[in-house]
Amino acid sequence: MRRAKMAAAGGLGAAGRLWVPLLVLALAHVAVALTEQYPALSLLKQDLPQQHRGLAGGCASAGEWAEQYSAECDSSFLHFQESDCDLRSSSSCESVLSLNTEKILSQAKSLAEQKRFPFATDNDNTNEELAIAYVLIGNGLYDEAIRQFSTMLQEEPELVSAIYGRGIAYGKKGLHDMKNAELALFELSRVITLEPDHPEVYEQRAEILSPLGRISEALSDLTRAIQLQPSARLYRHRGTLYFISEDYATAHEDFQHSLELNKNQPIAMLYKGLTFFHRGLLKEAIESFKEALKQKADFIDAYKSLGQAYRELGNFDAATESFQKALLLNQNHVQTLQLKGMMLYHHGSLDEALKNFKRCLQLEPYNEVCQYMKGLSHVAMGQFYEGIKAQTKVMLNDPLPGQKASPEYLKVKYLREYSRYLHAHLDTPLTEYNTDTDLPGNFKDHWAKNLPFLIENYEEQPGLQPHIKDVLFQNFESYRTDVQELICVADHLGSMMQYETPGFLPNKRIHRAMGLATLEVMQAVQRTWANSKVRMNGKTRLMQWRDMFDIAVKWRRIADPDQPVLWLDQMPARSLSRGFNNHINLIRGQVINMRYLEYFEKILHFIKDRILVYHSANNPKGLMEVREALEKVHKVEDLLPIMKFNSKTRDGFTVNTKVPSLKDQGKEYDGFTITITGDKVGNILFSVETQTTEERTQLYHAEIDALYKDLTAKGKILILSAELGEADAVCNLILSLVYYFYNLMPLSRGSSVIAYSVIMGALMASGKEVSGKIPKGKLVDFEAMTAPGSEAFSKIARSWMNLKSISPSYKSLPSVSETFPTLRTMIEVLNTDSSHCLKKTVVVV
């Protein structure tokens, strides 16, 4: 036998002397510590879905894990169980990186004597040979280690430690080569056959399987390992895989089990928080992130995740503070710069956002998100040359064959074409052109549907014209005093439209744009009621209801050019005949859309009523059973078992709402469709959508036309009469008209805030001012969509609007359309800082 030939020499066998040159060679390599940690999170860093990487920031480095889990000896590839586990303080745990070869040899000897490697034998000489091979692995000399293990296995084919070590070495060589992965799995499976009761081998095999996408097999191995010997590490490892699989509830359970076994685990606490975050449970997520920071005060990823959670909650100040703390720890943390920049953009702080994107690109020049957002920020501020230059860089980043294109790559050509269009029209009076008719039909159709830019016979917009200069910064003080007052009033009015609901970050740029829209609607409606005509799309005529909404549309468009705010009935006839779907997921799998949580119960009651109506008509014998089952339904998930009562609804069902007509009593229009589907595991899809077809649009337009005609007639009477009854009737007509607009959902984006600015502006034209805020948790569009009729919606809206007589000061404000007649002037005023408006006007944010 090989062992009998071994001889002692300087404390190591002959094989030790034989391998000394290789150990010397190791010093020239960039190697890793013998006790290198290799956790699943580190291994799977590149395999996390984009949305997880964006928030979780990939995962901890090996060093972070070693520091945080040293009490548990958190190694996996080199899983030395028989140690005191204090890898950082023990001299026997020092790194093999040393300029002293004798010291390296001494460490290998120490490793063998303490049997600090997997499946050590009872034979000292064999252990010395195994220790050398494990030292080689620790130094990154995987091929040499494999040869050493293979030599031993030629003489002793079932030497478990050598099989295991060779499997580790194959895995460490790199799983990008499938041959390495297959050999690693083969060796580890052999170990399991020979030694089926060792949890670390199952865990090791799971770490090979998971990056290969074989998640279910990896989960099975980890479950077996937990059955054999539960540990905080194993629960955390399995929780991570459930997290990647988007099974957040099960992942949460595993992270919780892990923390019960070892409470001092900042990363496990972070991921527990992320399971809350991805289910929309933002407050619970915040608590977990804070707990992680108690355990590790300099935990950048926890600060970054905390910032993102606050951003989703709509708390700008708290989010800013958290992102800032992350950057104080590491000013070059790219993901924090990216997330902070995006938050600032959506807060309307474009200058500040741009600084973050530029810094992000200095550190990571090929970051598509930062490149796209840099281009978008420039264009939104009217800096088209820089904006299009940045957009072109994103366009050049073609995805590789088989690689999925990024969202930024899919959007950037639309943005570039729209940017060129905007630049060409910077100085054209807004009354002389129409974006909806100017842009090609197929372009609008693809843009609104977020489809890849594959448009047949598309003719690009002309390039930037040198004689049209970019928008220059306009100082607030350079405006006339009455225009300054106009801007400050607009800021205040816009803030009244802010939703106090998770998911809605206050956006001061949108506030100003929609405040100006409100004032322009007020002025246009007053002129109409006084028999004046308006200039629209190159024509002078009496204002129609669409013109009223178009005022708000133009402001919403220019406030954020990233979003296609387009009239759906202006799309190509072919696409309109198929219908446009405005789709909102309320629950998808385990992800709850917190924006609409307030309406779950209301929709649930409606569904239960419709189920009873359905069964009374189609299943009268089973009606009693269904009724009893429905009494136990308290949340949407409880509806899944009821599906089995009817073969047609077993896999899911849809329920349609109806919108009663005011014009034709007794007639109803299609509202929105509620869909519920579920699988055996209990994952559900709970969604609502409105389908805008040509026929449905015509029915709603006829309703709105009739209401607008009535509104115009009563508005004219109101101007001549101060009777309270007339004002009340006008108010109800305004709210009824917008009720049908909300249920029609005629725009590709922005319908909610556009309609509310029309409500506020038209009410101001009638002499009434909205002084009340939209209640916490309430969404105006959903109030309209879930109301049983226009009267009910009017009553609800008026309950919070707290209408009062308009201040006479509004009459002295200059004309919005005359003050800002072009895109250039609109962008200038949206860019202008007016922080001292707070001293003049009480702005509710």
PDB file of N, CA and C in Angstrom, residues 342-370:
ATOM      1  N   MET A 342     -31.779  57.517  -9.170  1.00  0.00           N
ATOM      2  CA  MET A 342     -33.126  57.238  -9.691  1.00  0.00           C
ATOM      3  C   MET A 342     -34.189  57.833  -8.773  1.00  0.00           C
ATOM      4  N   MET A 343     -33.953  57.758  -7.464  1.00  0.00           N
ATOM      5  CA  MET A 343     -34.912  58.353  -6.535  1.00  0.00           C
ATOM      6  C   MET A 343     -34.980  59.869  -6.739  1.00  0.00           C
ATOM      7  N   LEU A 344     -33.811  60.493  -6.893  1.00  0.00           N
ATOM      8  CA  LEU A 344     -33.779  61.946  -7.092  1.00  0.00           C
ATOM      9  C   LEU A 344     -34.475  62.333  -8.394  1.00  0.00           C
ATOM     10  N   TYR A 345     -34.292  61.536  -9.440  1.00  0.00           N
ATOM     11  CA  TYR A 345     -34.977  61.823 -10.702  1.00  0.00           C
ATOM     12  C   TYR A 345     -36.492  61.793 -10.488  1.00  0.00           C
ATOM     13  N   HIS A 346     -36.965  60.753  -9.823  1.00  0.00           N
ATOM     14  CA  HIS A 346     -38.407  60.609  -9.633  1.00  0.00           C
ATOM     15  C   HIS A 346     -38.953  61.512  -8.527  1.00  0.00           C
ATOM     16  N   HIS A 347     -38.058  62.214  -7.873  1.00  0.00           N
ATOM     17  CA  HIS A 347     -38.464  63.261  -6.927  1.00  0.00           C
ATOM     18  C   HIS A 347     -38.504  64.618  -7.629  1.00  0.00           C
ATOM     19  N   GLY A 348     -38.003  64.630  -8.869  1.00  0.00           N
ATOM     20  CA  GLY A 348     -37.970  65.876  -9.627  1.00  0.00           C
ATOM     21  C   GLY A 348     -36.704  66.684  -9.430  1.00  0.00           C
ATOM     22  N   SER A 349     -35.709  66.120  -8.728  1.00  0.00           N
ATOM     23  CA  SER A 349     -34.432  66.821  -8.490  1.00  0.00           C
ATOM     24  C   SER A 349     -33.426  66.365  -9.547  1.00  0.00           C
ATOM     25  N   LEU A 350     -33.603  66.836 -10.773  1.00  0.00           N
ATOM     26  CA  LEU A 350     -32.848  66.311 -11.900  1.00  0.00           C
ATOM     27  C   LEU A 350     -31.364  66.655 -11.850  1.00  0.00           C
ATOM     28  N   ASP A 351     -31.040  67.867 -11.415  1.00  0.00           N
ATOM     29  CA  ASP A 351     -29.634  68.276 -11.300  1.00  0.00           C
ATOM     30  C   ASP A 351     -28.873  67.350 -10.358  1.00  0.00           C
ATOM     31  N   GLU A 352     -29.457  67.115  -9.187  1.00  0.00           N
ATOM     32  CA  GLU A 352     -28.829  66.241  -8.192  1.00  0.00           C
ATOM     33  C   GLU A 352     -28.757  64.805  -8.701  1.00  0.00           C
ATOM     34  N   ALA A 353     -29.806  64.360  -9.371  1.00  0.00           N
ATOM     35  CA  ALA A 353     -29.826  62.997  -9.922  1.00  0.00           C
ATOM     36  C   ALA A 353     -28.673  62.822 -10.902  1.00  0.00           C
ATOM     37  N   LEU A 354     -28.478  63.818 -11.751  1.00  0.00           N
ATOM     38  CA  LEU A 354     -27.441  63.766 -12.784  1.00  0.00           C
ATOM     39  C   LEU A 354     -26.051  63.595 -12.179  1.00  0.00           C
ATOM     40  N   LYS A 355     -25.793  64.268 -11.074  1.00  0.00           N
ATOM     41  CA  LYS A 355     -24.488  64.134 -10.396  1.00  0.00           C
ATOM     42  C   LYS A 355     -24.234  62.683  -9.999  1.00  0.00           C
ATOM     43  N   ASN A 356     -25.269  62.020  -9.499  1.00  0.00           N
ATOM     44  CA  ASN A 356     -25.122  60.624  -9.081  1.00  0.00           C
ATOM     45  C   ASN A 356     -24.883  59.706 -10.273  1.00  0.00           C
ATOM     46  N   PHE A 357     -25.595  59.944 -11.380  1.00  0.00           N
ATOM     47  CA  PHE A 357     -25.414  59.098 -12.561  1.00  0.00           C
ATOM     48  C   PHE A 357     -24.021  59.291 -13.166  1.00  0.00           C
ATOM     49  N   LYS A 358     -23.534  60.530 -13.165  1.00  0.00           N
ATOM     50  CA  LYS A 358     -22.191  60.791 -13.700  1.00  0.00           C
ATOM     51  C   LYS A 358     -21.125  60.105 -12.846  1.00  0.00           C
ATOM     52  N   ARG A 359     -21.294  60.186 -11.531  1.00  0.00           N
ATOM     53  CA  ARG A 359     -20.344  59.531 -10.626  1.00  0.00           C
ATOM     54  C   ARG A 359     -20.393  58.010 -10.823  1.00  0.00           C
ATOM     55  N   CYS A 360     -21.590  57.492 -10.973  1.00  0.00           N
ATOM     56  CA  CYS A 360     -21.792  56.058 -11.212  1.00  0.00           C
ATOM     57  C   CYS A 360     -21.028  55.621 -12.463  1.00  0.00           C
ATOM     58  N   LEU A 361     -21.088  56.430 -13.528  1.00  0.00           N
ATOM     59  CA  LEU A 361     -20.440  56.081 -14.802  1.00  0.00           C
ATOM     60  C   LEU A 361     -18.926  56.267 -14.747  1.00  0.00           C
ATOM     61  N   GLN A 362     -18.440  57.148 -13.885  1.00  0.00           N
ATOM     62  CA  GLN A 362     -16.987  57.250 -13.689  1.00  0.00           C
ATOM     63  C   GLN A 362     -16.444  55.937 -13.124  1.00  0.00           C
ATOM     64  N   LEU A 363     -17.217  55.360 -12.219  1.00  0.00           N
ATOM     65  CA  LEU A 363     -16.792  54.122 -11.554  1.00  0.00           C
ATOM     66  C   LEU A 363     -17.088  52.886 -12.397  1.00  0.00           C
ATOM     67  N   GLU A 364     -18.172  52.949 -13.165  1.00  0.00           N
ATOM     68  CA  GLU A 364     -18.627  51.786 -13.935  1.00  0.00           C
ATOM     69  C   GLU A 364     -19.129  52.281 -15.297  1.00  0.00           C
ATOM     70  N   PRO A 365     -18.208  52.536 -16.242  1.00  0.00           N
ATOM     71  CA  PRO A 365     -18.570  53.190 -17.516  1.00  0.00           C
ATOM     72  C   PRO A 365     -19.640  52.453 -18.329  1.00  0.00           C
ATOM     73  N   TYR A 366     -19.791  51.158 -18.105  1.00  0.00           N
ATOM     74  CA  TYR A 366     -20.744  50.397 -18.924  1.00  0.00           C
ATOM     75  C   TYR A 366     -22.048  50.109 -18.180  1.00  0.00           C
ATOM     76  N   ASN A 367     -22.314  50.874 -17.131  1.00  0.00           N
ATOM     77  CA  ASN A 367     -23.557  50.690 -16.379  1.00  0.00           C
ATOM     78  C   ASN A 367     -24.726  51.250 -17.214  1.00  0.00           C
ATOM     79  N   GLU A 368     -25.546  50.345 -17.769  1.00  0.00           N
ATOM     80  CA  GLU A 368     -26.623  50.763 -18.681  1.00  0.00           C
ATOM     81  C   GLU A 368     -27.674  51.617 -17.997  1.00  0.00           C
ATOM     82  N   VAL A 369     -27.998  51.277 -16.749  1.00  0.00           N
ATOM     83  CA  VAL A 369     -29.031  52.027 -16.029  1.00  0.00           C
ATOM     84  C   VAL A 369     -28.589  53.472 -15.844  1.00  0.00           C
ATOM     85  N   CYS A 370     -27.363  53.657 -15.350  1.00  0.00           N
ATOM     86  CA  CYS A 370     -26.865  55.025 -15.125  1.00  0.00           C
ATOM     87  C   CYS A 370     -26.718  55.776 -16.440  1.00  0.00           C
TER      88      CYS A 370
END
